[in-house]
Every structure is written in structure tokens, then in C-alpha cells.
Coordinates of C-alpha atoms in Angstrom, one line a residue:
Chain Y
M1 CA 0.3 -0.3 0.0
D2 CA 1.3 3.3 -0.7
E3 CA 2.6 5.0 2.2
R4 CA 1.4 8.2 1.2
I5 CA -2.5 6.2 2.0
R6 CA -1.0 4.7 5.2
E7 CA -0.2 7.7 6.6
S8 CA -3.3 9.5 5.8
I9 CA -5.5 6.6 7.5
S10 CA -3.2 7.0 10.7
A11 CA -4.3 10.9 10.3
L12 CA -7.7 10.3 10.4
M13 CA -7.4 7.8 13.8
D14 CA -5.7 10.6 15.6
D15 CA -8.1 13.4 14.2
E16 CA -5.6 15.4 12.1
V17 CA -6.9 14.6 8.7
N18 CA -7.1 17.0 5.9
E19 CA -9.1 17.6 3.1
L20 CA -6.2 16.4 0.9
E21 CA -6.2 13.1 2.9
L22 CA -9.6 12.4 3.4
Q23 CA -9.9 13.0 -0.8
R24 CA -7.2 10.2 -0.7
L25 CA -9.0 8.0 1.4
L26 CA -12.0 8.3 -0.5
T27 CA -10.8 7.6 -4.0
H28 CA -9.4 4.4 -2.4
I29 CA -11.9 3.6 0.1
E30 CA -13.5 1.0 -2.1
R31 CA -10.1 -1.2 -1.9
E32 CA -10.1 -3.5 0.9
E33 CA -6.6 -2.9 1.8
L34 CA -7.2 -0.2 3.2
N35 CA -10.0 -1.8 4.7
D36 CA -7.9 -4.2 6.0
K37 CA -5.4 -1.8 7.2
W38 CA -8.2 0.4 9.3
K39 CA -8.9 -2.5 10.7
S40 CA -5.7 -3.8 11.6
Y41 CA -4.6 -0.2 13.6
H42 CA -8.2 -0.3 15.0
K43 CA -6.8 -3.9 16.5
I44 CA -4.0 -2.4 18.1
R45 CA -4.7 0.7 19.2
G46 CA -7.5 -1.1 21.1
A47 CA -4.8 -3.2 22.7
M48 CA -2.8 -0.2 23.4
S49 CA -6.0 1.5 25.4
P50 CA -8.9 -1.4 26.2
E51 CA -11.9 0.4 27.2
T52 CA -15.3 -1.4 28.1
S53 CA -18.3 -0.5 25.9
Q54 CA -22.2 -1.3 25.1
L55 CA -21.3 -1.7 21.7
S56 CA -20.2 -5.9 19.8
S57 CA -16.6 -4.8 19.0
Q58 CA -16.4 -7.8 15.9
S59 CA -19.6 -5.9 15.1
L60 CA -18.1 -2.9 14.6
L61 CA -15.4 -4.1 13.2
E62 CA -17.0 -5.3 10.6
I63 CA -18.0 -2.3 9.3
D64 CA -17.8 -1.3 5.4
I65 CA -17.9 2.0 5.3
S66 CA -16.9 1.8 1.2
Q67 CA -21.2 0.6 0.4
S68 CA -22.2 3.2 2.3
V69 CA -20.0 6.1 0.3
S70 CA -20.9 4.2 -2.9
E71 CA -24.1 4.3 -2.7
W72 CA -24.1 8.6 -1.7
I73 CA -21.9 8.8 -4.6
D74 CA -24.1 7.1 -6.9
S75 CA -27.1 9.3 -5.5
Y76 CA -24.8 12.1 -6.0
E77 CA -24.2 11.2 -10.1
G78 CA -27.7 10.7 -10.4
E79 CA -28.8 14.2 -9.4
E80 CA -26.1 15.6 -11.7
A81 CA -26.8 13.0 -14.5
E82 CA -30.8 14.3 -13.7
A83 CA -30.0 18.5 -13.3
S84 CA -27.9 17.9 -17.2
N85 CA -31.3 16.5 -18.5
V86 CA -33.2 19.1 -17.9
Q87 CA -30.1 21.5 -19.3
S88 CA -30.5 24.1 -15.9
P89 CA -27.4 25.3 -15.4
V90 CA -25.5 24.5 -12.3
S91 CA -23.3 26.6 -11.1
S92 CA -19.4 25.5 -9.8
N93 CA -20.3 27.0 -6.6
E94 CA -23.8 24.9 -6.6
R95 CA -21.7 22.1 -7.4
N96 CA -18.7 22.2 -5.5
G97 CA -20.9 22.6 -2.5
K98 CA -22.6 19.0 -3.5
F99 CA -19.4 18.0 -3.7
G100 CA -17.9 20.0 0.0
G101 CA -21.3 18.3 1.1
F102 CA -20.4 15.0 0.2
I103 CA -17.0 15.0 1.5
G104 CA -18.7 16.6 4.7
V105 CA -20.8 13.4 5.0
A106 CA -18.2 11.0 4.5
A107 CA -16.2 12.8 7.0
S108 CA -18.4 12.8 9.0
M109 CA -18.8 9.1 9.1
L110 CA -15.6 8.2 9.9
F111 CA -15.2 10.7 12.7
A112 CA -18.0 8.5 13.5
I113 CA -16.8 4.9 13.3
A114 CA -13.4 6.2 14.1
F115 CA -15.1 8.0 17.8
V116 CA -17.0 4.7 18.3
F117 CA -13.8 2.7 17.5
Q118 CA -12.0 4.7 20.3
N119 CA -14.5 3.4 22.7
S120 CA -14.9 -0.2 21.9
D121 CA -14.9 -3.2 23.9
S122 CA -12.1 -4.3 25.9
S123 CA -12.5 -7.6 24.1
I124 CA -10.7 -6.2 21.4
S125 CA -8.0 -6.4 23.3
Q126 CA -8.1 -10.5 23.7
L127 CA -7.5 -10.5 20.1
D128 CA -5.1 -12.7 19.2
I129 CA -3.6 -9.8 17.4
Q130 CA -1.0 -10.7 14.8
I131 CA 1.2 -8.3 13.7
A132 CA 2.7 -8.8 10.6
E133 CA 6.7 -10.0 10.0
T134 CA 8.4 -10.1 13.7
T135 CA 11.5 -10.2 14.2
T136 CA 11.5 -12.1 17.0
Q137 CA 14.1 -15.1 17.1
A138 CA 13.6 -16.9 20.3
P139 CA 9.5 -18.5 20.5
A140 CA 7.4 -15.9 22.3
V141 CA 6.6 -18.3 25.7
Q142 CA 3.3 -16.4 27.1
V143 CA 4.2 -15.9 30.4
A144 CA 2.1 -15.6 33.1
S145 CA -0.2 -12.0 33.9
H146 CA 2.4 -10.0 36.6
R147 CA 2.4 -8.2 38.9
E148 CA 3.2 -4.4 39.0
P149 CA 7.3 -3.9 39.1
K150 CA 8.5 -2.7 42.9
I151 CA 9.9 0.9 41.9
I152 CA 13.4 1.3 44.7
D153 CA 12.7 5.3 45.5
Q154 CA 16.2 5.6 47.1
I155 CA 19.6 3.5 47.0
N156 CA 22.8 3.5 49.2
E157 CA 26.2 4.4 47.7
D158 CA 27.1 0.7 47.2
H159 CA 24.0 -0.2 45.1
A160 CA 24.5 3.5 43.3
R161 CA 27.9 3.0 42.5
R162 CA 27.3 -0.5 40.9
L163 CA 23.7 0.8 38.8
N164 CA 26.8 3.2 37.7
Q165 CA 28.2 0.2 36.3
Y166 CA 25.6 -1.0 34.5
L167 CA 24.9 2.2 32.7
L168 CA 28.1 2.5 31.6
R169 CA 28.1 -1.6 30.7
H170 CA 25.0 -0.7 29.0
A171 CA 25.9 2.2 27.3
E172 CA 29.5 0.4 25.8
H173 CA 26.9 -2.6 24.3
S174 CA 24.7 0.5 22.9
M175 CA 26.8 1.9 21.1
H176 CA 27.8 -1.2 19.1
G177 CA 25.3 -0.3 16.2
S178 CA 22.4 1.9 17.8
R179 CA 21.5 4.7 16.4
Q180 CA 21.4 6.8 19.7
G181 CA 24.6 8.5 19.0
A182 CA 25.9 9.4 22.0
M183 CA 22.7 9.1 24.0
P184 CA 24.0 6.3 25.4
F185 CA 27.0 7.7 27.2
V186 CA 25.1 11.2 27.6
R187 CA 22.4 8.8 30.0
V188 CA 26.3 7.4 31.9
A189 CA 27.5 11.3 32.7
S190 CA 24.5 12.8 33.8
V191 CA 23.6 11.0 36.5
N192 CA 24.7 13.0 39.3
S193 CA 26.3 10.5 42.4
V194 CA 29.1 9.1 43.7
G195 CA 30.3 8.4 40.2
I196 CA 31.2 4.9 39.0
Chain H
M1 CA 22.7 35.3 -31.5
I2 CA 24.6 34.7 -28.4
K3 CA 21.6 36.6 -26.7
S4 CA 19.1 34.4 -28.2
L5 CA 21.0 31.3 -26.8
F6 CA 22.3 32.6 -23.3
K7 CA 18.2 32.4 -22.5
I8 CA 17.3 28.8 -24.2
S9 CA 20.8 27.5 -21.7
V10 CA 19.4 29.0 -19.6
A11 CA 16.3 28.0 -19.9
C12 CA 17.5 24.7 -20.0
W13 CA 19.0 24.9 -16.9
L14 CA 16.1 25.7 -15.7
I15 CA 13.8 22.3 -16.4
S16 CA 16.7 20.0 -15.9
L17 CA 16.8 21.8 -12.4
S18 CA 13.6 21.9 -11.8
L19 CA 12.6 17.9 -13.5
T20 CA 15.7 16.6 -11.0
S21 CA 13.9 18.0 -8.2
A22 CA 10.8 16.8 -9.1
G23 CA 12.3 13.5 -10.1
A24 CA 14.2 12.8 -6.7
P25 CA 13.1 10.6 -4.8
K26 CA 11.6 12.2 -1.6
M27 CA 13.8 10.4 1.5
T28 CA 11.1 8.6 3.8
P29 CA 11.4 7.8 7.9
I30 CA 13.4 5.2 7.5
D31 CA 16.2 6.8 4.9
W32 CA 16.4 9.5 7.9
L33 CA 16.8 7.1 10.3
E34 CA 19.6 5.4 8.3
K35 CA 21.3 8.4 8.0
M36 CA 20.7 9.7 10.8
Q37 CA 22.8 6.3 12.4
K38 CA 25.6 7.4 9.6
A39 CA 25.8 11.1 11.0
A40 CA 26.1 9.4 14.6
I41 CA 29.2 7.8 13.8
E42 CA 31.1 9.5 10.7
E43 CA 30.8 13.0 11.1
D44 CA 33.6 15.2 12.4
Y45 CA 31.2 17.9 14.6
M46 CA 31.8 19.8 18.2
G47 CA 28.9 21.1 20.4
T48 CA 26.9 22.2 23.8
F49 CA 23.5 20.7 25.0
V50 CA 21.1 20.2 27.5
F51 CA 20.2 17.0 28.7
S52 CA 16.8 15.9 31.1
R53 CA 15.3 14.2 32.6
G54 CA 12.7 14.2 35.8
D55 CA 13.6 17.1 37.5
M56 CA 17.5 16.6 36.7
T57 CA 19.1 19.3 33.7
S58 CA 22.5 18.4 32.6
S59 CA 24.7 20.8 30.4
M60 CA 27.2 19.3 28.5
R61 CA 30.1 19.5 25.4
I62 CA 30.5 17.1 23.0
V63 CA 33.2 16.1 20.2
H64 CA 33.0 13.2 17.8
R65 CA 35.8 12.9 15.2
Y66 CA 35.4 9.7 12.8
K67 CA 39.3 9.2 11.4
N68 CA 40.8 6.4 9.6
N69 CA 37.4 4.6 10.1
I70 CA 37.9 4.9 14.3
E71 CA 35.3 6.8 16.5
E72 CA 36.2 8.9 19.2
E73 CA 34.2 11.4 21.8
R74 CA 34.3 13.1 24.0
L75 CA 32.2 14.2 26.3
T76 CA 32.7 16.9 29.1
Q77 CA 30.2 18.2 31.8
L78 CA 30.0 21.1 32.6
D79 CA 27.4 21.4 35.1
G80 CA 29.0 20.7 38.7
E81 CA 31.9 18.4 39.1
M82 CA 34.2 18.0 36.5
G83 CA 33.6 14.9 34.5
E84 CA 34.0 13.1 30.8
I85 CA 33.8 9.4 29.0
V86 CA 36.5 9.4 26.6
R87 CA 36.0 7.5 24.0
R88 CA 38.2 5.8 20.8
G89 CA 36.6 2.3 19.4
K90 CA 35.3 0.1 21.8
E91 CA 37.8 1.6 24.4
V92 CA 36.1 3.5 27.2
M93 CA 37.1 5.7 30.0
C94 CA 35.3 8.1 32.1
V95 CA 37.3 10.3 34.2
L96 CA 36.3 11.2 37.5
P97 CA 36.4 14.1 40.2
G98 CA 39.5 13.2 42.5
N99 CA 41.8 12.5 39.2
R100 CA 40.0 8.4 39.1
V101 CA 40.1 7.1 35.5
V102 CA 37.7 4.5 35.1
K103 CA 38.0 1.8 32.4
L104 CA 36.1 -0.3 31.3
K105 CA 37.3 -4.1 31.6
E106 CA 37.2 -5.4 28.4
D107 CA 34.6 -8.1 27.8
K108 CA 33.7 -11.0 25.4
M109 CA 30.2 -9.8 24.6
S110 CA 31.9 -6.3 23.1
N111 CA 33.2 -8.7 20.3
K112 CA 30.1 -10.8 19.1
V113 CA 27.5 -8.6 19.0
V114 CA 26.5 -9.4 15.3
Q115 CA 27.2 -8.2 12.2
A116 CA 24.1 -7.3 11.3
F117 CA 22.9 -5.5 14.3
A118 CA 24.0 -2.2 12.6
N119 CA 21.6 -3.0 9.6
F120 CA 18.6 -4.0 12.5
M121 CA 15.6 -1.2 11.4
P122 CA 12.3 -0.8 13.9
N123 CA 9.8 -2.8 12.2
H124 CA 6.8 -0.7 11.0
A125 CA 4.7 -3.2 13.2
F126 CA 5.7 -2.6 16.0
Y127 CA 6.3 1.7 15.5
E128 CA 4.4 3.7 13.0
L129 CA 7.0 7.0 11.7
E130 CA 5.4 9.9 10.6
L131 CA 7.7 12.6 9.4
K132 CA 6.1 16.1 10.6
G133 CA 7.7 18.7 8.2
H134 CA 10.6 21.2 8.9
H135 CA 11.7 23.5 10.9
R136 CA 14.5 26.0 12.0
L137 CA 16.7 24.7 15.0
I138 CA 19.9 26.5 16.5
D139 CA 19.8 28.3 13.2
R140 CA 19.7 25.4 10.9
S141 CA 16.9 23.5 8.9
A142 CA 15.8 20.5 10.6
I143 CA 13.1 17.6 9.9
N144 CA 11.0 16.1 11.6
L145 CA 10.6 12.7 13.0
A146 CA 7.8 10.7 14.9
V147 CA 8.2 7.9 16.0
Q148 CA 5.0 6.4 17.6
A149 CA 5.2 3.1 20.1
R150 CA 2.6 0.6 19.0
D151 CA 2.5 -1.6 21.8
A152 CA 3.4 -1.4 25.5
H153 CA 7.2 -3.0 25.3
R154 CA 8.6 0.0 23.6
Y155 CA 9.1 3.9 24.0
S156 CA 8.3 6.7 21.5
Y157 CA 10.9 9.4 20.1
L158 CA 10.5 12.7 18.8
L159 CA 13.2 13.5 17.3
S160 CA 14.3 16.3 15.1
L161 CA 17.2 16.1 12.8
D162 CA 19.7 18.7 10.6
K163 CA 18.5 18.3 7.1
Q164 CA 22.0 18.8 5.7
T165 CA 23.6 16.2 7.4
G166 CA 21.2 14.0 9.5
L167 CA 22.6 14.5 12.4
L168 CA 20.0 14.6 16.1
L169 CA 19.4 17.5 16.8
K170 CA 17.0 17.2 19.0
S171 CA 15.1 14.6 21.1
S172 CA 12.7 13.3 23.7
L173 CA 11.7 10.1 24.7
L174 CA 8.3 9.4 25.9
N175 CA 6.2 6.7 27.7
A176 CA 2.7 5.4 27.1
D177 CA 1.2 8.3 28.2
G178 CA 2.8 11.3 26.5
A179 CA 5.1 11.6 29.1
S180 CA 8.3 13.2 28.5
L181 CA 11.3 11.2 30.5
E182 CA 14.3 12.1 28.2
N183 CA 14.9 14.9 26.2
F184 CA 17.8 15.9 25.1
Q185 CA 18.8 19.6 22.8
Y186 CA 21.7 21.2 21.0
A187 CA 22.3 25.4 22.3
D188 CA 25.1 25.3 19.5
I189 CA 27.0 22.9 17.1
S190 CA 29.5 22.9 14.4
F191 CA 31.3 20.8 12.0
P192 CA 34.9 21.6 11.6
E193 CA 37.0 21.0 8.6
T194 CA 39.2 19.1 10.9
I195 CA 39.3 18.7 14.4
P196 CA 43.1 18.8 16.4
D197 CA 43.4 16.0 18.9
E198 CA 43.6 18.0 22.2
E199 CA 39.8 18.4 21.7
L200 CA 39.7 14.6 22.2
H201 CA 42.4 14.3 25.1
P202 CA 40.8 14.3 28.5
I203 CA 41.7 17.7 30.2
K204 CA 43.5 16.6 33.4
E205 CA 45.6 13.9 31.4
G206 CA 48.9 15.0 32.8
A207 CA 47.6 14.6 36.8
I208 CA 46.0 11.4 36.4
V209 CA 46.4 9.8 40.1
T210 CA 44.6 6.2 40.4
H211 CA 43.3 3.3 37.3
E212 CA 40.4 2.0 37.4
Y213 CA 39.2 -1.3 36.0
I214 CA 35.3 -2.4 36.2
P215 CA 35.4 -5.4 35.9
P216 CA 33.7 -7.8 33.6
V217 CA 30.0 -9.0 35.1
K218 CA 30.9 -12.3 37.6
S219 CA 29.9 -15.6 37.1
D220 CA 30.0 -17.7 40.0
Q221 CA 32.5 -20.5 40.3
N222 CA 30.1 -22.7 41.5
W223 CA 27.9 -22.5 38.7
P224 CA 28.8 -25.7 36.1
S225 CA 31.1 -25.0 34.2
H226 CA 28.9 -26.4 30.9
M227 CA 26.3 -23.7 32.0
M228 CA 24.8 -21.6 29.6
W229 CA 21.4 -19.4 29.8
S230 CA 17.8 -18.7 27.5
I231 CA 16.3 -15.8 27.8
N232 CA 12.4 -17.8 27.8
W233 CA 9.9 -14.7 27.7
I234 CA 11.3 -11.9 24.5
P235 CA 9.0 -8.9 23.7
P236 CA 8.0 -9.2 20.7
G237 CA 10.2 -6.7 17.8
Y238 CA 13.3 -7.7 19.9
M239 CA 16.1 -9.9 18.7
Q240 CA 18.8 -10.5 20.9
V241 CA 22.3 -9.1 18.6
N242 CA 25.5 -11.3 20.2
Q243 CA 26.1 -14.4 19.9
A244 CA 26.0 -15.7 23.9
D245 CA 26.6 -19.5 22.6
E246 CA 29.5 -20.1 25.2
P247 CA 29.3 -22.4 27.7
G248 CA 29.5 -19.4 31.2
D249 CA 27.8 -16.6 28.0
N250 CA 26.4 -14.5 30.8
V251 CA 25.6 -11.2 29.2
M252 CA 22.8 -10.5 26.4
L253 CA 21.9 -7.5 24.2
F254 CA 17.9 -7.0 22.4
S255 CA 16.9 -4.7 20.1
D256 CA 14.5 -4.3 18.7
G257 CA 16.4 -1.3 15.8
L258 CA 15.7 2.0 18.3
A259 CA 15.4 0.2 22.2
T260 CA 18.3 -1.5 23.3
Y261 CA 18.7 -3.5 27.0
S262 CA 21.1 -5.6 27.9
V263 CA 20.5 -8.6 30.4
F264 CA 23.6 -10.1 33.3
I265 CA 22.9 -13.0 34.9
E266 CA 25.4 -12.9 37.7
M267 CA 26.1 -14.4 41.0
I268 CA 24.2 -13.2 44.3
E269 CA 27.0 -10.4 45.8
K270 CA 26.4 -9.5 49.5
D271 CA 26.6 -5.7 47.0
L272 CA 23.9 -6.4 44.5
M273 CA 21.1 -4.0 43.8
P274 CA 18.0 -4.8 45.6
E275 CA 15.5 -6.5 43.8
G276 CA 13.4 -4.4 41.7
A277 CA 13.4 -1.7 39.0
S278 CA 15.7 1.4 38.9
M279 CA 14.9 4.1 37.0
V280 CA 17.1 6.8 36.0
G281 CA 15.2 8.9 33.2
A282 CA 14.3 6.4 30.7
T283 CA 16.7 3.1 31.8
V284 CA 15.5 1.1 33.9
A285 CA 17.7 -1.5 36.4
Y286 CA 15.5 -4.3 36.6
T287 CA 17.0 -6.8 39.3
A288 CA 15.8 -10.3 40.4
R289 CA 16.6 -12.4 42.8
L290 CA 16.3 -16.1 40.5
E291 CA 16.8 -20.0 42.2
S292 CA 16.8 -22.8 39.8
N293 CA 18.0 -26.4 40.6
D294 CA 19.7 -24.8 43.0
H295 CA 21.3 -22.5 41.6
H296 CA 20.9 -18.9 42.4
Y297 CA 22.1 -16.3 40.4
S298 CA 20.7 -12.2 40.1
V299 CA 19.8 -11.5 36.6
T300 CA 19.6 -7.6 36.5
V301 CA 18.1 -6.1 32.9
V302 CA 19.2 -2.3 32.1
G303 CA 17.2 -0.3 29.1
E304 CA 14.9 2.0 27.8
I305 CA 12.6 0.2 27.9
P306 CA 9.6 -0.4 30.4
P307 CA 9.5 -1.3 33.6
M308 CA 7.2 -3.4 33.2
T309 CA 8.6 -5.1 30.3
A310 CA 12.1 -5.1 31.8
M311 CA 11.0 -7.0 35.1
K312 CA 9.0 -9.6 32.7
V313 CA 12.3 -10.6 30.8
A314 CA 14.3 -10.9 34.2
E315 CA 12.1 -13.5 34.9
S316 CA 11.9 -15.5 32.9
V317 CA 15.6 -15.7 32.1
K318 CA 16.7 -19.4 33.6
P319 CA 19.0 -21.9 33.1
K320 CA 19.3 -24.4 30.0

């Protein structure tokens, strides 16, 4: 899929889509690929911030907006054809107004669905999300659900020194092939403690 | 006639310029990440930057040179007591207050990082990469790149890269709530033609009094000599980037192309870190004391990853 289409879908999810991106999406709205990507992004978002809702998540995922928009386009084209048959001139402003109205309706539908998805059922987070192309070498063994990690607020001088040693070793490892540049060592240098 | 020829040649030049720029491939976010990595290694630069995490802010000076395929770098703290980190290739030296020089004793892990690590790019499945336009930063044109984590096992980044060189000029590391865990920004930077050797020498080289070495991560003498370790849970998208396939290998490194974490497995000692997560900005050091088949050992996971992820990794380490 074109990178721009992906970016436009992402912008729509974040409510940051502009008119050009919306038109681009509507141009491709009948493509199965676009619907699949739309569903995939919302599965991921649902996994990250699951919330309960009374709506059925599975039914939401099955909504295909292309049919509704296509029908709207057909009705709009039908109106235009009828107008031209009776030879009553339609001003460009009127056409633009109608097209703008079409964009508005389609946008409203898309925004509404995005809003509904944001409140979708926590069962989405339970779906077995298949994210393409994992590069994990070792098999992902399911670990039982964990308690929250204990955060240590204060450490003594010996522990601070040991922590700095770990940070320095980790920084040394990170510099191999890391695209973070000097950042690993910046982190070590900034630690205000007893020193290494 | 001459005037006509001149006009035609100017027109041709303008046309070719527009065709060239129109046809020039636009750089993708991955292209920019590659350029950023290359610049960090191969550019010669010096500058001053501010690094902050939580309530802590540090100003530092950096000099970086790439000469004869060797990377050299000197980081100098500008706040508080003087301290420096000097790096030449794989050698790392810390110059600390009190004229102490501390070096890392080379461990075999450093030589086992797979070459593929350098080419390992963050996967679209785990990060959403998006160019966010450009702006002016420290009097230079900078490209903005958003790297949004798609799950809870990694953080997100907002990066500003120098448009000309690709060097990272500004960055913010964000957690899942969008809170900033650390910030980095240059206050000034220059790219000189040459950097003299003196700029890369520690400031107190002539007055060094003590030399110390940080030993490698210790394994337990009581462990069987053939002991090897397995990490039974690796967060999605991460892969091991060092070969730890020899008996006794007790340090492992993992990366997802952006974030990295190290796993240290060692004998239980009295001055080990307490169990739990010690946080320094975005960096977590999670220590777990474990036991398996009468073997007692300590696992510490260190990296710029969420504490929960570090805990799950640490507690999944078992002898093979």
C-alpha cells in the first residue's frame, strides 16, 4: 500500500486529517487493502488502551463504509445527471457546494466510526493480534500475568555505584550499531551520583 | 544570436533543475533513520547540548571525530564537578573528580555483537514512523520525525534531525502516557573541517592519579562450567544481537532497532542491587534474584524500556 495512504489513515485515526488526505482516502475507499489496514490499526489501538463499551467490537470491525459511501456517490451522480438532462445550468459554486457536502458526509461517517472505535469493547484487546513480520528469534513464550514492578526510590552508595557500572556497561553495548549516537554515554555522564 | 543562445541555455538549465528536483526520490522516515545513524558515526562535529530527565538537567560539551575508520568522542560535563567520558573505538574511559580514571575491562560480549545489528531497522509493525515537516533549530534546518510505539513494550520518540547531515539535534523520549522521560537538545553545534587531537584528550591527562577497571560481569564459580542461559520471554519485535552461545556467556543484548536492553546474569553478592526497578530517567535497571535447580543467581535487565517489560524479561531467565 502507498505510504501516503497509510499516513492518511493514521492521520484520520488521530483526528488530524486534512481535506487532501481525506479525498485521497475516499478515492481508494473501495480497496479491500484500505479496509484491512483500517481494521488492523484499530485492533492495535484497542490493545493499547482497552475500554469497556456496550457495543459489540466484532460487529464494529465488520463495518464496511465503502458500500455506504458508494451509494452516496451514486445518488449524487444521479442528481447531477438529472440536472444536466433538464438543462438547467448548475453553477460551479453549487457543484462545489454539493461536492463539499459529500466530503462532509463521508468525513462525518469516518469520524463517527473512529469515535466509536475509540470506545470499543475491551474484548478487542483479547483478540489474538497477528502483527506482520515479527523479527523475534526466540519463540514468544506466554508469561503469566505479572504484578506491577516494585520501583526502588532510594539506594545506598554501594548500590548507586553498582547501578552506574551497569549503565556504563549497557552504554558500551548500545554503541555497537545503535543509531542513538552518543546518547547511551550522555545518559551515563548525566547521572548525578557518587560516580562510577 | 548570442543573447538567444544564452536564454536557451538558461531555460534548459532551469528545466533540468526542476526535472531533477521533481524526480528526486523523497526520503522516507527509514531513510532519515539511516542517515541519522551514519551521521552519528561518521560526521565530525562539536557542540554543547542540554540533557534533562525528570527534575535533573545537565549541560555537556561533545567533540566527535571519525578518522581512519575509528570513532573518537569526548563528553565533558559542564555542571557540577568535572567529569568526562572519552571513547576511542571500543575503549571507553571515564575521568572522574579526584583524578580517577575508570576503564571498562573488555568483556567478550563486545566482540560478539552481530554485524546485522548495524542494519537492523525498527519494524513498521512495532513503530509508526512519520515525518512531521521541518523547522528551524539552532539556526539550522531540521526535519521532524515522530516514532510512535505501537505497543507497551517500547517507548516513543520525537526526533529533530539536521537536514543537511542527518545528525540528531533534538529528541524527546515519551512513555505510553505521552509524558517525557528524557529530553536532549543542542544549544550550538559546528561541523569543522578538521578536529585536532587535543580536543579529544581528557582535560587532566597529565595529572591522573589512580587507574581503576570495572570488571566484567561475574559468574558464579559454583555454577557448572558448561552452564548456559535461556531467556524464555522476549518482547515482540526485539531480537538478540550478540552471540551468547558459549558456556559461561552471561551477558546478552537485545534490540528492536531503536531501543536496546542488556541482560546481566551473575552470582549473588552482598552489594548487588536490591530487587526491583531503579529508574534513571528513561533507563530502567530491574534486578531479580532467582533460583533454579539449586542454582542461585541474579538477573539485571538494563535498558530504555518500560519497567514492566524489564521485569518480565528478568524473571524469564533460566539455566538451559
